[in-house]
Structure formats: C-alpha cells, structure tokens
C-alpha cells in the first residue's frame, strides 16, 4: 500500500489496479463514487486536514446496480511536539517519522537552520520510528546528481488517537 502512488494518482496507472477513483468530501463529510466495477473489493484511502492517513477495507464485494452507504469512523489524529538541541545536532535538516509496517507512510517537517521546536499534526495511530535527519548532501554518481540524507538519531514511538506525544532530541544517544 504505497501512499506516494496514491497521493500522486500514479496508482491508477499500475497494471494490477482495476479501477482508481478519487473524490473529495462535501461540507457534510460525504463523498460518492459512481460507476464502480462489479465483482471487486474496494480499498478506500483517505486523508486531509484534521484527518490522519488511513485506509478502510470494510466493503462487501461490489455488485452491478447495487449501492451502499458506508460510514467510516475517523479516529482523532495524533500530534507530535518536540525539540532538537541545535548545539548537539547542527546539521539537522528535518524531523521524519515512518511506519515500517505500512509502505511509504512517512511524514516530515523541514527545519530552518535556527529552528529547534517542531510539530507534526494529523498523524495516524501506530508504531513509528522518529528521527532527526541531516540536511541533504549532494553528490554525483555515474553522471547523475543525488542527495544523501542520513539519520542523526532515532527512536521508536507509539502514537495513540487524539494524543499529543512529546519528543525532545537532546543528545546523540537518545531522545527523551
């Protein structure tokens, strides 16, 4: 389940995808999809301001001429607030979190050179790795230019729906 492909719409171009539909909810939080192929199972991915990235598989096999109303209870998003001791991490370029069990479910906040406080909002619950990442370091390999970003320090965290988690990166050994 690749979030990069979903958000960019590229998933719809993959040979293993039978149908790719997009929609936006209205003021009442409703969204309708029409002309859904029959005999298929749906995966619904959703996200937005105040809504953590999630997906739902809570659908029966689609049938021609049949319509369903589905209600999805959206959990409250988690928030991470924290700080980076810039004297310990002068090369910090961003804060990144990732969920190794959910493909490409990554979040990032870029840091300015003098920024020590950060916040990540609208996060799903789950087990994540949070890290202070270096500023990109450009390099050339076989005539192509790339940028290398390294993790300066990382930790495992658990995010719960609606909770605020505090993470302070104070030493290269571990955050608190």
mmCIF file of C-alpha atoms in Angstrom:
data_model
loop_
_atom_site.group_PDB
_atom_site.id
_atom_site.type_symbol
_atom_site.label_atom_id
_atom_site.label_comp_id
_atom_site.label_asym_id
_atom_site.label_seq_id
_atom_site.Cartn_x
_atom_site.Cartn_y
_atom_site.Cartn_z
ATOM 1 C CA UNK A 1 0.000 0.000 0.000
ATOM 2 C CA UNK A 2 2.067 2.866 -1.340
ATOM 3 C CA UNK A 3 0.964 6.332 -0.200
ATOM 4 C CA UNK A 4 3.242 8.106 -2.672
ATOM 5 C CA UNK A 5 1.472 6.377 -5.569
ATOM 6 C CA UNK A 6 -1.958 7.039 -4.078
ATOM 7 C CA UNK A 7 -1.494 10.751 -3.409
ATOM 8 C CA UNK A 8 0.073 11.380 -6.810
ATOM 9 C CA UNK A 9 -2.588 9.354 -8.664
ATOM 10 C CA UNK A 10 0.098 7.115 -10.170
ATOM 11 C CA UNK A 11 -1.514 4.042 -8.583
ATOM 12 C CA UNK A 12 -4.277 4.281 -11.189
ATOM 13 C CA UNK A 13 -1.694 3.679 -13.917
ATOM 14 C CA UNK A 14 -0.490 0.371 -12.464
ATOM 15 C CA UNK A 15 -1.447 -2.825 -14.312
ATOM 16 C CA UNK A 16 -2.575 -4.525 -11.095
ATOM 17 C CA UNK A 17 -5.188 -1.821 -10.356
ATOM 18 C CA UNK A 18 -8.588 -2.449 -11.958
ATOM 19 C CA UNK A 19 -10.050 0.946 -11.108
ATOM 20 C CA UNK A 20 -8.785 4.081 -9.384
ATOM 21 C CA UNK A 21 -11.321 6.722 -8.353
ATOM 22 C CA UNK A 22 -10.764 9.977 -6.494
ATOM 23 C CA UNK A 23 -13.170 12.160 -4.607
ATOM 24 C CA UNK A 24 -13.445 14.931 -2.075
ATOM 25 C CA UNK A 25 -15.950 15.075 0.750
ATOM 26 C CA UNK A 26 -18.561 17.786 0.836
ATOM 27 C CA UNK A 27 -19.345 20.101 3.770
ATOM 28 C CA UNK A 28 -21.220 17.236 5.472
ATOM 29 C CA UNK A 29 -18.272 14.854 5.105
ATOM 30 C CA UNK A 30 -19.977 12.810 2.360
ATOM 31 C CA UNK A 31 -18.423 11.529 -0.822
ATOM 32 C CA UNK A 32 -19.992 9.474 -3.620
ATOM 33 C CA UNK A 33 -18.345 7.213 -6.163
ATOM 34 C CA UNK A 34 -20.242 6.132 -9.260
ATOM 35 C CA UNK A 35 -19.621 3.541 -11.955
ATOM 36 C CA UNK A 36 -17.698 1.222 -9.648
ATOM 37 C CA UNK A 37 -16.842 -2.038 -11.412
ATOM 38 C CA UNK A 38 -18.915 -5.023 -10.176
ATOM 39 C CA UNK A 39 -17.338 -8.115 -8.649
ATOM 40 C CA UNK A 40 -14.490 -6.217 -6.992
ATOM 41 C CA UNK A 41 -13.332 -5.427 -3.487
ATOM 42 C CA UNK A 42 -12.656 -1.816 -2.599
ATOM 43 C CA UNK A 43 -9.847 -0.265 -0.631
ATOM 44 C CA UNK A 44 -10.607 3.290 0.407
ATOM 45 C CA UNK A 45 -7.684 5.547 1.303
ATOM 46 C CA UNK A 46 -8.456 8.881 2.948
ATOM 47 C CA UNK A 47 -6.638 11.812 4.498
ATOM 48 C CA UNK A 48 -6.870 15.561 4.915
ATOM 49 C CA UNK A 49 -6.649 18.431 7.338
ATOM 50 C CA UNK A 50 -7.592 17.054 10.740
ATOM 51 C CA UNK A 51 -7.814 13.519 9.306
ATOM 52 C CA UNK A 52 -4.958 11.046 9.692
ATOM 53 C CA UNK A 53 -3.945 8.989 6.661
ATOM 54 C CA UNK A 54 -5.911 5.753 6.875
ATOM 55 C CA UNK A 55 -7.470 3.120 4.705
ATOM 56 C CA UNK A 56 -10.607 1.038 5.019
ATOM 57 C CA UNK A 57 -11.310 -2.417 3.655
ATOM 58 C CA UNK A 58 -14.805 -2.544 5.219
ATOM 59 C CA UNK A 59 -16.664 -3.206 1.982
ATOM 60 C CA UNK A 60 -18.525 -6.174 0.532
ATOM 61 C CA UNK A 61 -17.903 -7.339 -2.996
ATOM 62 C CA UNK A 62 -19.346 -4.776 -5.398
ATOM 63 C CA UNK A 63 -22.448 -5.754 -7.393
ATOM 64 C CA UNK A 64 -23.898 -4.266 -10.541
ATOM 65 C CA UNK A 65 -26.835 -1.937 -9.848
ATOM 66 C CA UNK A 66 -26.336 -2.087 -6.061
ATOM 67 C CA UNK A 67 -25.453 0.934 -3.994
ATOM 68 C CA UNK A 68 -24.115 1.000 -0.448
ATOM 69 C CA UNK A 69 -23.912 3.673 2.177
ATOM 70 C CA UNK A 70 -20.802 3.283 4.277
ATOM 71 C CA UNK A 71 -19.935 5.243 7.388
ATOM 72 C CA UNK A 72 -16.288 5.406 8.356
ATOM 73 C CA UNK A 73 -15.474 6.482 11.892
ATOM 74 C CA UNK A 74 -12.395 8.621 11.610
ATOM 75 C CA UNK A 75 -10.095 8.480 14.623
ATOM 76 C CA UNK A 76 -8.758 11.661 16.141
ATOM 77 C CA UNK A 77 -5.327 12.436 14.745
ATOM 78 C CA UNK A 78 -2.206 12.148 16.863
ATOM 79 C CA UNK A 79 0.256 15.002 17.267
ATOM 80 C CA UNK A 80 3.992 15.008 17.950
ATOM 81 C CA UNK A 81 5.566 18.076 19.537
ATOM 82 C CA UNK A 82 9.200 18.305 20.355
ATOM 83 C CA UNK A 83 12.528 19.993 20.165
ATOM 84 C CA UNK A 84 16.013 19.498 18.782
ATOM 85 C CA UNK A 85 19.082 20.731 20.657
ATOM 86 C CA UNK A 86 20.805 22.531 17.782
ATOM 87 C CA UNK A 87 24.133 22.539 19.622
ATOM 88 C CA UNK A 88 24.011 18.703 19.536
ATOM 89 C CA UNK A 89 22.524 18.495 16.019
ATOM 90 C CA UNK A 90 23.785 21.482 13.985
ATOM 91 C CA UNK A 91 23.268 19.579 10.699
ATOM 92 C CA UNK A 92 19.594 18.768 11.425
ATOM 93 C CA UNK A 93 17.518 19.365 8.315
ATOM 94 C CA UNK A 94 14.216 17.701 9.169
ATOM 95 C CA UNK A 95 12.230 15.536 11.545
ATOM 96 C CA UNK A 96 10.891 12.376 9.942
ATOM 97 C CA UNK A 97 8.569 9.665 11.102
ATOM 98 C CA UNK A 98 7.820 6.424 9.313
ATOM 99 C CA UNK A 99 5.810 3.271 9.863
ATOM 100 C CA UNK A 100 7.810 0.283 8.648
ATOM 101 C CA UNK A 101 4.678 -1.907 8.501
ATOM 102 C CA UNK A 102 2.768 0.454 6.159
ATOM 103 C CA UNK A 103 4.547 1.096 2.874
ATOM 104 C CA UNK A 104 5.690 4.637 2.392
ATOM 105 C CA UNK A 105 3.640 6.012 5.299
ATOM 106 C CA UNK A 106 6.108 8.786 6.047
ATOM 107 C CA UNK A 107 5.799 12.289 7.433
ATOM 108 C CA UNK A 108 8.361 15.064 7.505
ATOM 109 C CA UNK A 109 8.770 18.581 8.785
ATOM 110 C CA UNK A 110 11.722 20.534 7.423
ATOM 111 C CA UNK A 111 13.730 22.563 9.924
ATOM 112 C CA UNK A 112 15.162 26.020 9.353
ATOM 113 C CA UNK A 113 18.787 26.489 10.434
ATOM 114 C CA UNK A 114 17.766 28.241 13.656
ATOM 115 C CA UNK A 115 14.629 26.161 14.345
ATOM 116 C CA UNK A 116 14.617 23.951 17.421
ATOM 117 C CA UNK A 117 10.863 23.414 18.023
ATOM 118 C CA UNK A 118 8.782 21.183 15.730
ATOM 119 C CA UNK A 119 5.267 19.793 15.423
ATOM 120 C CA UNK A 120 3.742 17.092 13.235
ATOM 121 C CA UNK A 121 -0.079 17.023 13.050
ATOM 122 C CA UNK A 122 -2.820 14.829 11.583
ATOM 123 C CA UNK A 123 -0.913 11.619 12.245
ATOM 124 C CA UNK A 124 -2.431 8.134 12.381
ATOM 125 C CA UNK A 125 -2.003 5.941 15.426
ATOM 126 C CA UNK A 126 0.571 3.166 15.387
ATOM 127 C CA UNK A 127 4.206 2.280 15.929
ATOM 128 C CA UNK A 128 6.643 4.655 14.292
ATOM 129 C CA UNK A 129 10.306 5.478 14.033
ATOM 130 C CA UNK A 130 11.031 9.166 14.576
ATOM 131 C CA UNK A 131 14.375 10.587 13.552
ATOM 132 C CA UNK A 132 16.364 13.745 13.166
ATOM 133 C CA UNK A 133 17.596 13.717 9.574
ATOM 134 C CA UNK A 134 20.574 15.599 8.211
ATOM 135 C CA UNK A 135 20.358 18.341 5.645
ATOM 136 C CA UNK A 136 20.649 16.912 2.119
ATOM 137 C CA UNK A 137 24.257 16.476 0.988
ATOM 138 C CA UNK A 138 24.548 16.499 -2.817
ATOM 139 C CA UNK A 139 26.765 14.004 -4.628
ATOM 140 C CA UNK A 140 27.252 12.759 -8.178
ATOM 141 C CA UNK A 141 27.295 9.108 -9.160
ATOM 142 C CA UNK A 142 27.660 7.868 -12.746
ATOM 143 C CA UNK A 143 26.967 11.382 -14.014
ATOM 144 C CA UNK A 144 23.681 11.787 -12.115
ATOM 145 C CA UNK A 145 23.218 14.113 -9.163
ATOM 146 C CA UNK A 146 21.656 12.809 -5.953
ATOM 147 C CA UNK A 147 21.272 13.966 -2.361
ATOM 148 C CA UNK A 148 22.187 11.878 0.658
ATOM 149 C CA UNK A 149 20.190 12.325 3.865
ATOM 150 C CA UNK A 150 21.322 10.451 6.958
ATOM 151 C CA UNK A 151 19.614 9.792 10.259
ATOM 152 C CA UNK A 152 21.414 11.586 13.086
ATOM 153 C CA UNK A 153 19.376 9.969 15.883
ATOM 154 C CA UNK A 154 16.160 7.952 16.022
ATOM 155 C CA UNK A 155 13.727 6.395 18.454
ATOM 156 C CA UNK A 156 10.659 4.159 18.444
ATOM 157 C CA UNK A 157 7.378 5.777 19.482
ATOM 158 C CA UNK A 158 3.762 4.691 19.782
ATOM 159 C CA UNK A 159 1.091 7.167 18.716
ATOM 160 C CA UNK A 160 -2.438 6.897 20.067
ATOM 161 C CA UNK A 161 -5.537 8.541 18.541
ATOM 162 C CA UNK A 162 -6.033 12.092 19.785
ATOM 163 C CA UNK A 163 -2.921 12.095 21.958
ATOM 164 C CA UNK A 164 -0.024 14.533 21.946
ATOM 165 C CA UNK A 165 3.374 12.854 22.174
ATOM 166 C CA UNK A 166 6.406 14.875 23.255
ATOM 167 C CA UNK A 167 9.844 14.021 21.868
ATOM 168 C CA UNK A 168 12.951 16.052 22.665
ATOM 169 C CA UNK A 169 16.212 15.254 20.911
ATOM 170 C CA UNK A 170 18.821 16.418 23.413
ATOM 171 C CA UNK A 171 21.798 14.083 22.849
ATOM 172 C CA UNK A 172 23.055 11.912 20.000
ATOM 173 C CA UNK A 173 22.494 8.855 22.213
ATOM 174 C CA UNK A 174 18.725 9.065 22.553
ATOM 175 C CA UNK A 175 15.760 11.392 22.752
ATOM 176 C CA UNK A 176 13.672 11.846 25.847
#
